[in-house]
């Protein structure tokens, strides 16, 4: 057997052993635990480091609780971890679709958490939501306050209450101090977006929402990259198809916006840009968010003026007036590049990659002037 196979087997065994030891801790149940086979984790483990950062030789290893979440090695490798305190006998969240739940739709830098379900147990009373481990529902994300919000079940249903958080609690895009949740409501706690699945049939609906997340971007309601590729493939397979247009654009200065105003304002700017695009785009042009402030525009038939007309429309339309944010307005510009797409042997992924690279080269050239 080759060394590579041996190392892979050793890694798998080590990861399995560590995860089992971690999972047997009696106090907390983790949702969305970072992958234990992450190379950084394995390097740390090979260096004789306990997953909580305690040397294996420490006599405290077997009996002590892990240090606070901020000192957790695994948590440091991923910016956002969701943790539930799980009483003995309660099913894991993925198996808890027989009770009301919140489902994680969006975390800025925690893609592995998306699609996780967080059951709501009315019998435990007020359910606190926050960043620190003393909450029943822990959202270990910098945009979430230590004790951010709470949920309490009453005669009328589940009431969500903001507890004086820094970044606010929102229901369906509206900032609230207190709100009675309805089935399907979207809740934003800091920068984490969840959806209430309160009514049956929950298991079926959770599956439907997870499928929806593959093709629709939660933050902007634009298509995802996967959704865009699906549309391009459908066009490529159609008979008698005309040429199509693809334009890729990127919000200029998003990094500076995040640094100066915070990442929540950056998210707000991305949402406002998507709304502006929907307002100015001509009929037949679909919009997809590729990531960050980068979007793709696709039209499966010719457009008067072609690529030049569409890129000019977008760049001028964004720059014409400030973007309307939740608090204030922001002047913004975009860099855009595009191409005619003709029937041929190239895959949608190759075409998209080529146009993205053209946009980035254009952006780099403007930055270096």
Coordinates of C-alpha atoms in Angstrom, one line a residue:
X1 CA 0.0 0.0 0.0
X2 CA 1.3 3.5 -0.9
X3 CA 2.3 6.1 1.7
X4 CA -0.5 8.3 0.4
X5 CA -3.1 5.6 1.1
X6 CA -1.5 4.9 4.5
X7 CA -1.7 8.6 5.4
X8 CA -5.3 8.9 4.3
X9 CA -6.2 5.9 6.4
X10 CA -4.4 7.2 9.4
X11 CA -6.0 10.6 8.9
X12 CA -9.5 9.0 8.8
X13 CA -8.8 7.0 11.9
X14 CA -7.5 10.0 13.8
X15 CA -10.4 12.2 12.7
X16 CA -12.9 9.5 13.7
X17 CA -11.3 9.0 17.1
X18 CA -11.2 12.8 17.8
X19 CA -14.8 13.4 16.7
X20 CA -16.0 10.5 18.9
X21 CA -14.2 11.9 21.9
X22 CA -15.5 15.4 21.2
X23 CA -19.1 14.1 20.6
X24 CA -19.1 12.3 24.0
X25 CA -18.8 15.5 25.9
X26 CA -22.1 15.7 27.9
X27 CA -22.8 19.4 27.9
X28 CA -23.2 20.8 24.4
X29 CA -24.3 19.6 21.0
X30 CA -22.7 21.2 18.0
X31 CA -24.5 21.9 14.8
X32 CA -22.2 22.5 11.8
X33 CA -19.0 21.4 13.5
X34 CA -16.1 22.2 11.2
X35 CA -14.9 19.2 9.3
X36 CA -12.5 17.2 11.5
X37 CA -10.5 16.2 8.4
X38 CA -9.5 19.8 7.7
X39 CA -5.7 19.8 7.1
X40 CA -5.2 22.5 9.8
X41 CA -7.0 20.3 12.3
X42 CA -5.0 17.3 11.5
X43 CA -1.7 19.2 11.6
X44 CA -2.6 20.4 15.0
X45 CA -3.6 16.9 16.2
X46 CA -0.3 15.5 14.9
X47 CA 1.5 18.1 16.9
X48 CA -0.1 16.4 20.0
X49 CA -2.6 19.1 20.5
X50 CA -6.1 18.3 21.9
X51 CA -9.0 19.7 19.8
X52 CA -9.6 22.2 22.5
X53 CA -6.0 23.4 22.5
X54 CA -5.0 21.4 25.6
X55 CA -1.8 19.3 25.4
X56 CA -2.6 15.6 25.4
X57 CA -0.2 15.1 28.2
X58 CA -2.3 17.4 30.4
X59 CA -3.9 15.5 33.4
X60 CA -7.0 17.7 32.9
X61 CA -7.8 16.2 29.5
X62 CA -10.2 13.5 30.7
X63 CA -12.2 15.4 33.2
X64 CA -12.2 19.1 32.4
X65 CA -14.8 20.9 30.2
X66 CA -13.4 22.6 27.1
X67 CA -12.4 26.2 27.5
X68 CA -14.7 29.0 26.3
X69 CA -15.8 28.9 22.7
X70 CA -13.3 31.7 21.8
X71 CA -10.5 29.3 22.8
X72 CA -11.8 26.3 20.8
X73 CA -9.4 25.3 18.1
X74 CA -12.1 24.0 15.8
X75 CA -14.2 27.2 16.2
X76 CA -11.2 29.3 15.3
X77 CA -10.8 27.5 12.0
X78 CA -14.3 28.6 11.0
X79 CA -15.7 32.0 11.8
X80 CA -19.2 30.7 12.6
X81 CA -20.4 27.7 14.7
X82 CA -23.9 27.0 15.9
X83 CA -24.2 25.2 19.2
X84 CA -27.3 23.9 20.9
X85 CA -27.4 22.8 24.5
X86 CA -29.0 19.3 24.1
X87 CA -30.7 17.6 27.1
X88 CA -30.3 13.9 27.2
X89 CA -32.9 12.1 25.1
X90 CA -33.6 14.9 22.7
X91 CA -33.0 14.0 19.1
X92 CA -30.3 15.7 17.0
X93 CA -31.5 18.7 15.0
X94 CA -31.5 16.8 11.7
X95 CA -33.9 14.3 13.2
X96 CA -36.1 16.8 15.0
X97 CA -38.5 17.8 12.2
X98 CA -41.5 16.8 14.3
X99 CA -41.2 20.0 16.3
X100 CA -41.0 23.7 15.3
X101 CA -37.5 24.8 14.2
X102 CA -35.3 27.5 12.8
X103 CA -33.3 26.7 9.8
X104 CA -30.0 28.4 9.0
X105 CA -30.1 30.0 5.5
X106 CA -27.1 32.3 5.5
X107 CA -23.9 32.9 7.5
X108 CA -21.3 35.3 5.9
X109 CA -18.4 32.8 6.2
X110 CA -20.0 29.6 7.4
X111 CA -21.3 27.8 4.4
X112 CA -21.2 24.5 6.2
X113 CA -23.9 25.7 8.5
X114 CA -26.4 26.5 5.8
X115 CA -29.3 24.1 5.8
X116 CA -28.9 23.1 9.5
X117 CA -32.0 22.9 11.6
X118 CA -32.4 24.2 15.1
X119 CA -35.3 22.7 17.0
X120 CA -37.4 24.9 19.3
X121 CA -38.5 23.2 22.5
X122 CA -41.3 25.1 24.3
X123 CA -40.8 23.1 27.5
X124 CA -37.5 24.8 28.4
X125 CA -39.1 28.2 28.6
X126 CA -37.3 31.3 27.2
X127 CA -34.7 30.3 24.6
X128 CA -31.8 32.8 24.6
X129 CA -29.9 33.4 21.3
X130 CA -26.4 34.9 21.4
X131 CA -22.7 34.5 20.8
X132 CA -21.6 33.2 24.2
X133 CA -21.9 29.5 25.4
X134 CA -24.4 30.4 28.1
X135 CA -27.2 30.8 25.5
X136 CA -29.5 27.9 24.5
X137 CA -28.8 28.7 20.9
X138 CA -25.2 29.9 20.3
X139 CA -24.4 31.7 17.0
X140 CA -20.6 32.1 17.3
X141 CA -20.4 34.9 14.8
X142 CA -18.8 38.3 15.4
X143 CA -22.0 40.1 14.2
X144 CA -24.1 38.5 17.0
X145 CA -24.2 40.1 20.4
X146 CA -23.3 38.1 23.6
X147 CA -27.0 37.8 24.4
X148 CA -28.7 38.9 21.3
X149 CA -32.4 37.9 21.3
X150 CA -34.8 35.4 22.9
X151 CA -37.7 33.2 21.8
X152 CA -40.7 32.4 24.1
X153 CA -43.7 30.2 23.3
X154 CA -47.1 31.5 24.4
X155 CA -50.7 31.1 23.7
X156 CA -50.4 32.9 20.4
X157 CA -47.2 31.2 19.3
X158 CA -43.5 32.0 19.3
X159 CA -42.5 35.6 20.3
X160 CA -39.1 36.8 19.2
X161 CA -37.5 39.6 21.3
X162 CA -34.4 41.7 20.7
X163 CA -32.4 42.1 23.9
X164 CA -30.7 45.4 23.1
X165 CA -28.3 43.9 20.5
X166 CA -25.7 46.0 18.7
X167 CA -26.6 44.9 15.1
X168 CA -30.3 44.3 15.6
X169 CA -32.9 41.6 15.1
X170 CA -34.9 41.7 11.9
X171 CA -38.0 39.8 10.7
X172 CA -38.6 39.8 6.9
X173 CA -36.2 42.7 6.6
X174 CA -37.8 44.9 9.2
X175 CA -35.9 45.7 12.4
X176 CA -37.9 44.7 15.5
X177 CA -37.8 44.9 19.2
X178 CA -40.5 42.2 19.6
X179 CA -42.4 40.2 17.0
X180 CA -44.8 37.3 16.9
X181 CA -43.2 34.8 14.5
X182 CA -45.3 33.3 11.6
X183 CA -44.4 30.2 9.8
X184 CA -42.0 31.0 7.0
X185 CA -40.7 34.2 8.5
X186 CA -37.0 35.1 7.9
X187 CA -35.2 36.1 11.0
X188 CA -31.9 37.9 10.8
X189 CA -29.8 37.9 14.0
X190 CA -26.8 40.2 13.3
X191 CA -25.5 38.7 10.1
X192 CA -27.0 35.3 10.4
X193 CA -30.3 34.6 8.5
X194 CA -32.7 31.9 9.7
X195 CA -36.1 30.8 8.6
X196 CA -39.0 29.7 10.9
X197 CA -40.4 26.3 10.0
X198 CA -43.2 26.2 12.5
X199 CA -46.0 24.3 10.8
X200 CA -46.2 20.7 9.5
X201 CA -45.1 18.9 7.4
X202 CA -41.7 20.1 8.6
X203 CA -39.5 17.3 7.2
X204 CA -40.8 17.8 3.7
X205 CA -40.5 21.5 3.9
X206 CA -36.9 21.4 5.2
X207 CA -36.0 19.2 2.2
X208 CA -37.7 21.7 -0.1
X209 CA -35.9 24.7 1.4
X210 CA -32.5 22.9 1.2
X211 CA -33.1 22.3 -2.5
X212 CA -34.1 25.9 -3.0
X213 CA -30.9 27.1 -1.4
X214 CA -28.9 25.3 -4.2
X215 CA -30.3 27.6 -6.9
X216 CA -31.4 30.8 -5.1
X217 CA -29.1 33.2 -3.1
X218 CA -30.6 33.9 0.3
X219 CA -29.1 37.3 0.7
X220 CA -30.2 38.8 -2.6
X221 CA -32.9 36.5 -4.0
X222 CA -30.8 36.3 -7.2
X223 CA -29.8 33.0 -8.7
X224 CA -26.8 31.2 -7.3
X225 CA -23.9 30.1 -9.6
X226 CA -25.5 26.7 -9.8
X227 CA -28.8 28.2 -10.8
X228 CA -27.1 30.3 -13.5
X229 CA -25.2 27.3 -14.9
X230 CA -28.5 25.4 -15.1
X231 CA -30.1 28.2 -17.2
X232 CA -27.0 28.2 -19.5
X233 CA -27.2 24.5 -19.9
X234 CA -30.9 24.6 -20.8
X235 CA -30.1 27.2 -23.4
X236 CA -27.2 25.1 -24.8
X237 CA -29.5 22.1 -25.1
X238 CA -32.3 23.9 -26.9
X239 CA -32.6 23.5 -30.7
X240 CA -32.3 26.5 -32.9
X241 CA -30.9 28.6 -30.2
X242 CA -29.6 32.1 -31.0
X243 CA -26.5 33.7 -29.6
X244 CA -26.7 34.7 -25.9
X245 CA -25.1 37.4 -23.8
X246 CA -23.1 37.0 -20.5
X247 CA -21.9 40.0 -18.4
X248 CA -20.0 39.7 -15.1
X249 CA -19.9 42.7 -12.8
X250 CA -18.3 43.4 -9.4
X251 CA -19.1 46.1 -6.8
X252 CA -16.1 48.3 -6.5
X253 CA -14.5 48.9 -3.1
X254 CA -16.5 46.3 -1.2
X255 CA -13.4 45.5 0.9
X256 CA -13.0 49.1 1.9
X257 CA -16.7 49.3 2.7
X258 CA -16.4 46.3 5.0
X259 CA -13.3 47.7 6.7
X260 CA -14.7 51.2 7.2
X261 CA -18.4 50.4 8.1
X262 CA -18.5 46.8 8.9
X263 CA -19.4 43.6 7.1
X264 CA -23.1 44.0 7.8
X265 CA -23.1 47.3 5.8
X266 CA -21.2 45.4 3.1
X267 CA -24.0 42.9 3.0
X268 CA -26.5 45.7 2.9
X269 CA -24.7 47.2 -0.1
X270 CA -24.8 43.9 -1.9
X271 CA -28.5 43.6 -1.3
X272 CA -29.1 47.2 -2.5
X273 CA -27.0 46.5 -5.6
X274 CA -29.1 43.4 -6.5
X275 CA -32.3 45.6 -6.1
X276 CA -30.8 48.2 -8.3
X277 CA -30.0 45.6 -11.0
X278 CA -33.5 44.2 -10.9
X279 CA -34.8 47.7 -11.4
X280 CA -32.6 48.7 -14.4
X281 CA -32.2 45.5 -16.3
X282 CA -34.2 45.0 -19.5
X283 CA -36.6 42.1 -19.9
X284 CA -35.2 38.7 -20.5
X285 CA -32.0 39.4 -18.5
X286 CA -31.6 37.1 -15.4
X287 CA -29.3 37.9 -12.5
X288 CA -27.1 35.6 -10.4
X289 CA -24.8 36.3 -7.5
X290 CA -21.5 34.6 -7.9
X291 CA -20.2 35.5 -4.4
X292 CA -19.2 38.7 -2.5
X293 CA -20.3 41.7 -4.7
X294 CA -19.9 39.8 -7.9
X295 CA -22.9 39.2 -10.2
X296 CA -23.5 37.6 -13.6
X297 CA -26.2 38.8 -16.1
X298 CA -27.5 36.3 -18.6
X299 CA -29.7 36.8 -21.6
X300 CA -30.4 33.8 -23.8
X301 CA -31.1 35.8 -26.9
X302 CA -29.6 38.8 -28.7
X303 CA -30.1 42.3 -27.3
X304 CA -30.1 45.5 -29.3
X305 CA -26.6 47.0 -28.9
X306 CA -25.2 43.7 -27.7
X307 CA -22.7 43.4 -24.8
X308 CA -21.6 47.0 -25.0
X309 CA -25.1 48.3 -24.5
X310 CA -25.7 46.0 -21.5
X311 CA -22.5 46.8 -19.7
X312 CA -23.0 50.5 -20.3
X313 CA -26.6 50.3 -19.0
X314 CA -25.4 48.5 -15.8
X315 CA -22.4 50.7 -15.0
X316 CA -24.3 53.9 -15.7
X317 CA -27.4 52.7 -13.9
X318 CA -25.5 51.9 -10.7
X319 CA -23.5 55.1 -10.7
X320 CA -26.5 57.3 -11.4
X321 CA -27.7 57.5 -7.8
X322 CA -26.6 56.3 -4.4
X323 CA -27.7 52.8 -3.2
X324 CA -30.4 52.9 -0.6
X325 CA -29.2 51.0 2.5
X326 CA -31.2 50.2 5.6
X327 CA -29.5 53.1 7.3
X328 CA -28.4 55.8 4.9
X329 CA -27.2 55.9 1.3
X330 CA -24.0 54.8 -0.4
X331 CA -22.4 56.0 -3.6
X332 CA -21.2 53.0 -5.6
X333 CA -19.8 51.9 -8.9
X334 CA -19.3 48.6 -10.6
X335 CA -16.7 47.1 -13.0
X336 CA -18.3 45.0 -15.8
X337 CA -17.2 42.9 -18.7
X338 CA -19.1 40.6 -21.0
X339 CA -19.1 38.4 -24.1
X340 CA -21.4 37.0 -26.8
X341 CA -22.0 33.3 -26.2
X342 CA -22.3 31.2 -29.3
X343 CA -23.4 27.5 -29.5
X344 CA -20.3 25.4 -29.3
X345 CA -18.4 22.8 -27.3
X346 CA -17.4 24.9 -24.3
X347 CA -19.2 24.2 -21.0
X348 CA -21.1 26.9 -19.2
X349 CA -18.4 26.8 -16.4
X350 CA -15.6 27.5 -18.9
X351 CA -17.5 30.4 -20.5
X352 CA -18.3 31.9 -17.1
X353 CA -14.7 31.5 -15.9
X354 CA -13.4 33.3 -19.1
X355 CA -15.8 36.3 -18.6
X356 CA -15.0 36.5 -14.9
X357 CA -11.3 36.7 -15.7
X358 CA -11.9 39.4 -18.2
X359 CA -13.8 41.5 -15.6
X360 CA -11.0 41.0 -13.1
X361 CA -8.3 42.0 -15.5
X362 CA -10.3 45.1 -16.3
X363 CA -10.7 45.9 -12.6
X364 CA -7.0 45.3 -11.9
X365 CA -6.1 47.7 -14.8
X366 CA -8.3 50.4 -13.4
X367 CA -6.9 50.0 -9.9
X368 CA -3.3 50.3 -11.2
X369 CA -3.8 53.5 -13.1

